[in-house]
mmCIF file of N, CA and C in Angstrom:
data_model
loop_
_atom_site.group_PDB
_atom_site.id
_atom_site.type_symbol
_atom_site.label_atom_id
_atom_site.label_comp_id
_atom_site.label_asym_id
_atom_site.label_seq_id
_atom_site.Cartn_x
_atom_site.Cartn_y
_atom_site.Cartn_z
ATOM 1 N N UNK A 1258 47.963 -77.452 18.986
ATOM 2 C CA UNK A 1258 47.274 -77.617 17.895
ATOM 3 C C UNK A 1258 46.722 -76.693 17.731
ATOM 4 N N UNK A 1259 45.954 -75.900 18.645
ATOM 5 C CA UNK A 1259 45.056 -74.514 18.610
ATOM 6 C C UNK A 1259 45.797 -73.405 17.718
ATOM 7 N N UNK A 1260 47.519 -73.455 18.636
ATOM 8 C CA UNK A 1260 48.103 -72.314 18.033
ATOM 9 C C UNK A 1260 48.162 -72.441 16.363
ATOM 10 N N UNK A 1261 48.619 -73.641 16.108
ATOM 11 C CA UNK A 1261 48.918 -73.596 14.694
ATOM 12 C C UNK A 1261 47.739 -73.411 13.545
ATOM 13 N N UNK A 1262 46.400 -73.795 14.281
ATOM 14 C CA UNK A 1262 45.377 -73.456 13.228
ATOM 15 C C UNK A 1262 45.511 -71.985 13.068
ATOM 16 N N UNK A 1263 45.562 -71.026 14.166
ATOM 17 C CA UNK A 1263 45.704 -69.715 14.118
ATOM 18 C C UNK A 1263 46.757 -69.066 13.571
ATOM 19 N N UNK A 1264 47.644 -69.966 13.586
ATOM 20 C CA UNK A 1264 49.020 -69.286 12.833
ATOM 21 C C UNK A 1264 48.591 -69.523 11.306
ATOM 22 N N UNK A 1265 47.939 -70.861 10.883
ATOM 23 C CA UNK A 1265 47.703 -70.817 9.237
ATOM 24 C C UNK A 1265 46.691 -69.971 9.140
ATOM 25 N N UNK A 1266 45.980 -69.863 9.879
ATOM 26 C CA UNK A 1266 44.934 -68.744 9.347
ATOM 27 C C UNK A 1266 45.143 -67.265 9.466
ATOM 28 N N UNK A 1267 46.097 -66.863 10.149
ATOM 29 C CA UNK A 1267 46.969 -65.689 10.117
ATOM 30 C C UNK A 1267 47.852 -65.675 8.864
ATOM 31 N N UNK A 1268 48.491 -66.602 8.486
ATOM 32 C CA UNK A 1268 49.109 -66.851 7.213
ATOM 33 C C UNK A 1268 48.668 -66.763 6.208
ATOM 34 N N UNK A 1269 47.412 -67.362 5.836
ATOM 35 C CA UNK A 1269 46.560 -67.403 4.683
ATOM 36 C C UNK A 1269 45.738 -66.215 4.575
ATOM 37 N N UNK A 1270 45.232 -65.169 5.496
ATOM 38 C CA UNK A 1270 44.856 -63.933 5.589
ATOM 39 C C UNK A 1270 45.915 -62.688 5.140
ATOM 40 N N UNK A 1271 46.939 -62.843 5.726
ATOM 41 C CA UNK A 1271 48.384 -62.101 5.134
ATOM 42 C C UNK A 1271 48.423 -62.339 3.827
ATOM 43 N N UNK A 1272 48.679 -63.361 3.247
ATOM 44 C CA UNK A 1272 48.584 -63.773 1.620
ATOM 45 C C UNK A 1272 47.691 -63.515 0.607
ATOM 46 N N UNK A 1273 46.424 -63.690 1.332
ATOM 47 C CA UNK A 1273 44.909 -63.126 0.602
ATOM 48 C C UNK A 1273 45.015 -61.608 -0.228
ATOM 49 N N UNK A 1274 44.798 -60.878 -1.254
ATOM 50 C CA UNK A 1274 45.000 -59.833 -2.001
ATOM 51 C C UNK A 1274 43.634 -59.396 -1.809
ATOM 52 N N UNK A 1275 42.637 -60.358 -1.567
ATOM 53 C CA UNK A 1275 41.173 -59.882 -1.965
ATOM 54 C C UNK A 1275 40.923 -58.556 -1.630
ATOM 55 N N UNK A 1276 41.317 -57.934 -0.324
ATOM 56 C CA UNK A 1276 40.573 -56.899 0.250
ATOM 57 C C UNK A 1276 41.734 -55.708 0.028
ATOM 58 N N UNK A 1277 42.847 -55.719 -0.810
ATOM 59 C CA UNK A 1277 43.698 -54.917 -1.187
ATOM 60 C C UNK A 1277 43.111 -54.166 -2.218
ATOM 61 N N UNK A 1278 42.562 -54.942 -3.348
ATOM 62 C CA UNK A 1278 41.917 -54.212 -4.354
ATOM 63 C C UNK A 1278 40.679 -53.451 -3.506
ATOM 64 N N UNK A 1279 40.272 -53.878 -2.662
ATOM 65 C CA UNK A 1279 38.931 -52.993 -2.410
ATOM 66 C C UNK A 1279 39.723 -51.385 -2.064
ATOM 67 N N UNK A 1280 40.416 -51.754 -0.757
ATOM 68 C CA UNK A 1280 41.535 -50.749 -0.515
ATOM 69 C C UNK A 1280 41.856 -49.899 -1.256
ATOM 70 N N UNK A 1281 42.271 -50.395 -2.073
ATOM 71 C CA UNK A 1281 42.869 -49.270 -3.160
ATOM 72 C C UNK A 1281 41.994 -48.833 -4.169
ATOM 73 N N UNK A 1282 41.134 -49.084 -4.316
ATOM 74 C CA UNK A 1282 39.603 -48.396 -4.948
ATOM 75 C C UNK A 1282 39.258 -47.507 -3.885
ATOM 76 N N UNK A 1283 39.100 -47.229 -2.587
ATOM 77 C CA UNK A 1283 38.648 -46.630 -1.298
ATOM 78 C C UNK A 1283 39.465 -45.581 -1.269
ATOM 79 N N UNK A 1284 40.889 -45.687 -1.140
ATOM 80 C CA UNK A 1284 41.736 -44.503 -1.235
ATOM 81 C C UNK A 1284 41.701 -43.884 -2.971
ATOM 82 N N UNK A 1285 41.746 -44.546 -3.598
ATOM 83 C CA UNK A 1285 41.679 -43.852 -4.960
ATOM 84 C C UNK A 1285 40.538 -42.768 -5.023
ATOM 85 N N UNK A 1286 39.149 -43.452 -4.534
ATOM 86 C CA UNK A 1286 38.002 -42.801 -4.611
ATOM 87 C C UNK A 1286 37.964 -41.272 -3.584
ATOM 88 N N UNK A 1287 38.527 -41.467 -2.597
ATOM 89 C CA UNK A 1287 38.810 -40.393 -1.837
ATOM 90 C C UNK A 1287 39.922 -39.719 -2.167
ATOM 91 N N UNK A 1288 40.826 -39.925 -3.066
ATOM 92 C CA UNK A 1288 41.533 -38.829 -3.327
ATOM 93 C C UNK A 1288 41.085 -38.111 -4.635
ATOM 94 N N UNK A 1289 40.225 -38.747 -5.476
ATOM 95 C CA UNK A 1289 39.257 -38.131 -6.267
ATOM 96 C C UNK A 1289 38.252 -36.919 -5.606
ATOM 97 N N UNK A 1290 37.726 -37.493 -4.603
ATOM 98 C CA UNK A 1290 36.899 -36.556 -3.785
ATOM 99 C C UNK A 1290 37.606 -35.355 -3.336
ATOM 100 N N UNK A 1291 38.824 -35.605 -2.838
ATOM 101 C CA UNK A 1291 39.349 -34.416 -2.362
ATOM 102 C C UNK A 1291 39.922 -33.398 -3.330
ATOM 103 N N UNK A 1292 40.701 -33.802 -4.261
ATOM 104 C CA UNK A 1292 40.849 -32.779 -5.466
ATOM 105 C C UNK A 1292 39.732 -32.396 -5.640
ATOM 106 N N UNK A 1293 38.698 -32.882 -6.140
ATOM 107 C CA UNK A 1293 37.275 -32.129 -6.448
ATOM 108 C C UNK A 1293 36.862 -30.975 -5.318
ATOM 109 N N UNK A 1294 36.937 -31.252 -4.055
ATOM 110 C CA UNK A 1294 36.963 -30.431 -2.729
ATOM 111 C C UNK A 1294 37.737 -29.274 -2.900
ATOM 112 N N UNK A 1295 39.047 -29.459 -3.238
ATOM 113 C CA UNK A 1295 40.260 -28.824 -3.352
ATOM 114 C C UNK A 1295 39.737 -27.732 -4.332
ATOM 115 N N UNK A 1296 39.237 -28.252 -5.455
ATOM 116 C CA UNK A 1296 39.065 -27.323 -6.698
ATOM 117 C C UNK A 1296 37.996 -26.541 -6.644
ATOM 118 N N UNK A 1297 36.605 -26.995 -5.994
ATOM 119 C CA UNK A 1297 35.619 -26.237 -5.606
ATOM 120 C C UNK A 1297 36.007 -25.074 -4.706
ATOM 121 N N UNK A 1298 36.596 -25.119 -3.665
ATOM 122 C CA UNK A 1298 37.077 -24.508 -2.751
ATOM 123 C C UNK A 1298 38.085 -23.163 -3.539
ATOM 124 N N UNK A 1299 38.938 -23.597 -4.285
ATOM 125 C CA UNK A 1299 39.949 -22.544 -5.161
ATOM 126 C C UNK A 1299 38.761 -21.477 -5.979
ATOM 127 N N UNK A 1300 38.208 -22.398 -6.660
ATOM 128 C CA UNK A 1300 37.120 -21.500 -7.711
ATOM 129 C C UNK A 1300 36.282 -20.732 -7.348
ATOM 130 N N UNK A 1301 35.530 -20.918 -6.077
ATOM 131 C CA UNK A 1301 34.443 -20.535 -5.353
ATOM 132 C C UNK A 1301 34.386 -18.986 -5.594
ATOM 133 N N UNK A 1302 35.537 -18.297 -4.897
ATOM 134 C CA UNK A 1302 35.737 -17.024 -4.661
ATOM 135 C C UNK A 1302 35.654 -16.047 -6.040
ATOM 136 N N UNK A 1303 36.051 -16.803 -7.042
ATOM 137 C CA UNK A 1303 35.890 -16.214 -8.415
ATOM 138 C C UNK A 1303 34.704 -16.133 -9.022
ATOM 139 N N UNK A 1304 34.116 -17.532 -8.769
ATOM 140 C CA UNK A 1304 32.626 -17.766 -9.170
ATOM 141 C C UNK A 1304 31.816 -16.612 -8.230
ATOM 142 N N UNK A 1305 31.929 -16.539 -6.954
ATOM 143 C CA UNK A 1305 30.861 -15.559 -6.691
ATOM 144 C C UNK A 1305 31.189 -14.477 -7.115
ATOM 145 N N UNK A 1306 32.537 -13.547 -7.699
ATOM 146 C CA UNK A 1306 32.794 -12.244 -8.014
ATOM 147 C C UNK A 1306 31.980 -12.270 -9.566
ATOM 148 N N UNK A 1307 32.320 -13.074 -10.102
ATOM 149 C CA UNK A 1307 31.900 -13.187 -11.363
ATOM 150 C C UNK A 1307 29.968 -12.989 -11.437
ATOM 151 N N UNK A 1308 29.755 -13.731 -10.744
ATOM 152 C CA UNK A 1308 28.146 -13.946 -10.619
ATOM 153 C C UNK A 1308 27.600 -12.432 -10.116
ATOM 154 N N UNK A 1309 28.488 -11.870 -9.295
ATOM 155 C CA UNK A 1309 27.613 -10.416 -8.807
ATOM 156 C C UNK A 1309 28.116 -9.594 -10.161
ATOM 157 N N UNK A 1310 29.331 -9.760 -10.697
ATOM 158 C CA UNK A 1310 29.291 -8.985 -11.899
ATOM 159 C C UNK A 1310 28.272 -8.845 -12.811
ATOM 160 N N UNK A 1311 27.885 -10.124 -13.055
ATOM 161 C CA UNK A 1311 26.850 -10.532 -14.070
ATOM 162 C C UNK A 1311 25.661 -9.909 -13.580
ATOM 163 N N UNK A 1312 25.402 -10.252 -12.410
ATOM 164 C CA UNK A 1312 23.987 -9.342 -11.427
ATOM 165 C C UNK A 1312 23.724 -8.246 -11.562
ATOM 166 N N UNK A 1313 25.028 -7.562 -11.479
ATOM 167 C CA UNK A 1313 24.716 -6.141 -11.667
ATOM 168 C C UNK A 1313 24.417 -5.434 -12.822
ATOM 169 N N UNK A 1314 25.139 -6.296 -13.519
ATOM 170 C CA UNK A 1314 24.898 -5.811 -15.514
ATOM 171 C C UNK A 1314 23.738 -5.892 -15.440
ATOM 172 N N UNK A 1315 23.081 -7.197 -15.367
ATOM 173 C CA UNK A 1315 21.654 -7.707 -15.452
ATOM 174 C C UNK A 1315 20.518 -6.546 -14.854
ATOM 175 N N UNK A 1316 21.038 -6.073 -13.919
ATOM 176 C CA UNK A 1316 19.823 -5.183 -13.073
ATOM 177 C C UNK A 1316 19.990 -4.244 -13.568
ATOM 178 N N UNK A 1317 20.876 -3.369 -14.444
ATOM 179 C CA UNK A 1317 20.880 -2.244 -15.095
ATOM 180 C C UNK A 1317 20.157 -2.118 -16.377
ATOM 181 N N UNK A 1318 20.149 -3.375 -16.820
ATOM 182 C CA UNK A 1318 19.700 -3.485 -18.281
ATOM 183 C C UNK A 1318 18.527 -3.497 -18.544
ATOM 184 N N UNK A 1319 17.461 -2.545 -19.182
ATOM 185 C CA UNK A 1319 16.352 -2.002 -19.365
ATOM 186 C C UNK A 1319 15.844 -3.363 -20.461
ATOM 187 N N UNK A 1320 14.944 -3.928 -20.366
ATOM 188 C CA UNK A 1320 13.950 -4.543 -21.305
ATOM 189 C C UNK A 1320 13.074 -3.873 -22.080
ATOM 190 N N UNK A 1321 13.063 -4.242 -23.481
ATOM 191 C CA UNK A 1321 11.973 -2.978 -24.477
ATOM 192 C C UNK A 1321 10.918 -4.271 -23.952
ATOM 193 N N UNK A 1322 9.243 -3.412 -24.318
ATOM 194 C CA UNK A 1322 8.154 -4.643 -24.317
ATOM 195 C C UNK A 1322 8.067 -5.146 -25.430
ATOM 196 N N UNK A 1323 8.358 -4.576 -26.474
ATOM 197 C CA UNK A 1323 8.297 -5.106 -28.040
ATOM 198 C C UNK A 1323 9.206 -6.485 -27.935
ATOM 199 N N UNK A 1324 10.342 -6.366 -27.339
ATOM 200 C CA UNK A 1324 11.371 -7.665 -27.811
ATOM 201 C C UNK A 1324 10.816 -8.954 -26.778
ATOM 202 N N UNK A 1325 9.905 -8.755 -25.843
ATOM 203 C CA UNK A 1325 9.179 -9.842 -25.369
ATOM 204 C C UNK A 1325 8.195 -10.451 -25.329
ATOM 205 N N UNK A 1326 7.554 -9.956 -26.737
ATOM 206 C CA UNK A 1326 6.164 -10.353 -27.136
ATOM 207 C C UNK A 1326 6.690 -11.380 -28.117
#
């Protein structure tokens, strides 16, 4: 009798789909986060280069005191 109760519970657990939706969302969220991290890794070098170029330009620019008043 005990075996049949366990077998019925396992059969019902296998048929239930409540947890499948949660797993789908977790996998989808992990994929989006992974793609975002990959995009950041790809553009980081170019962003650093651009910011250094802009910083170098701004260091050379002289500001007239009449324009700051």
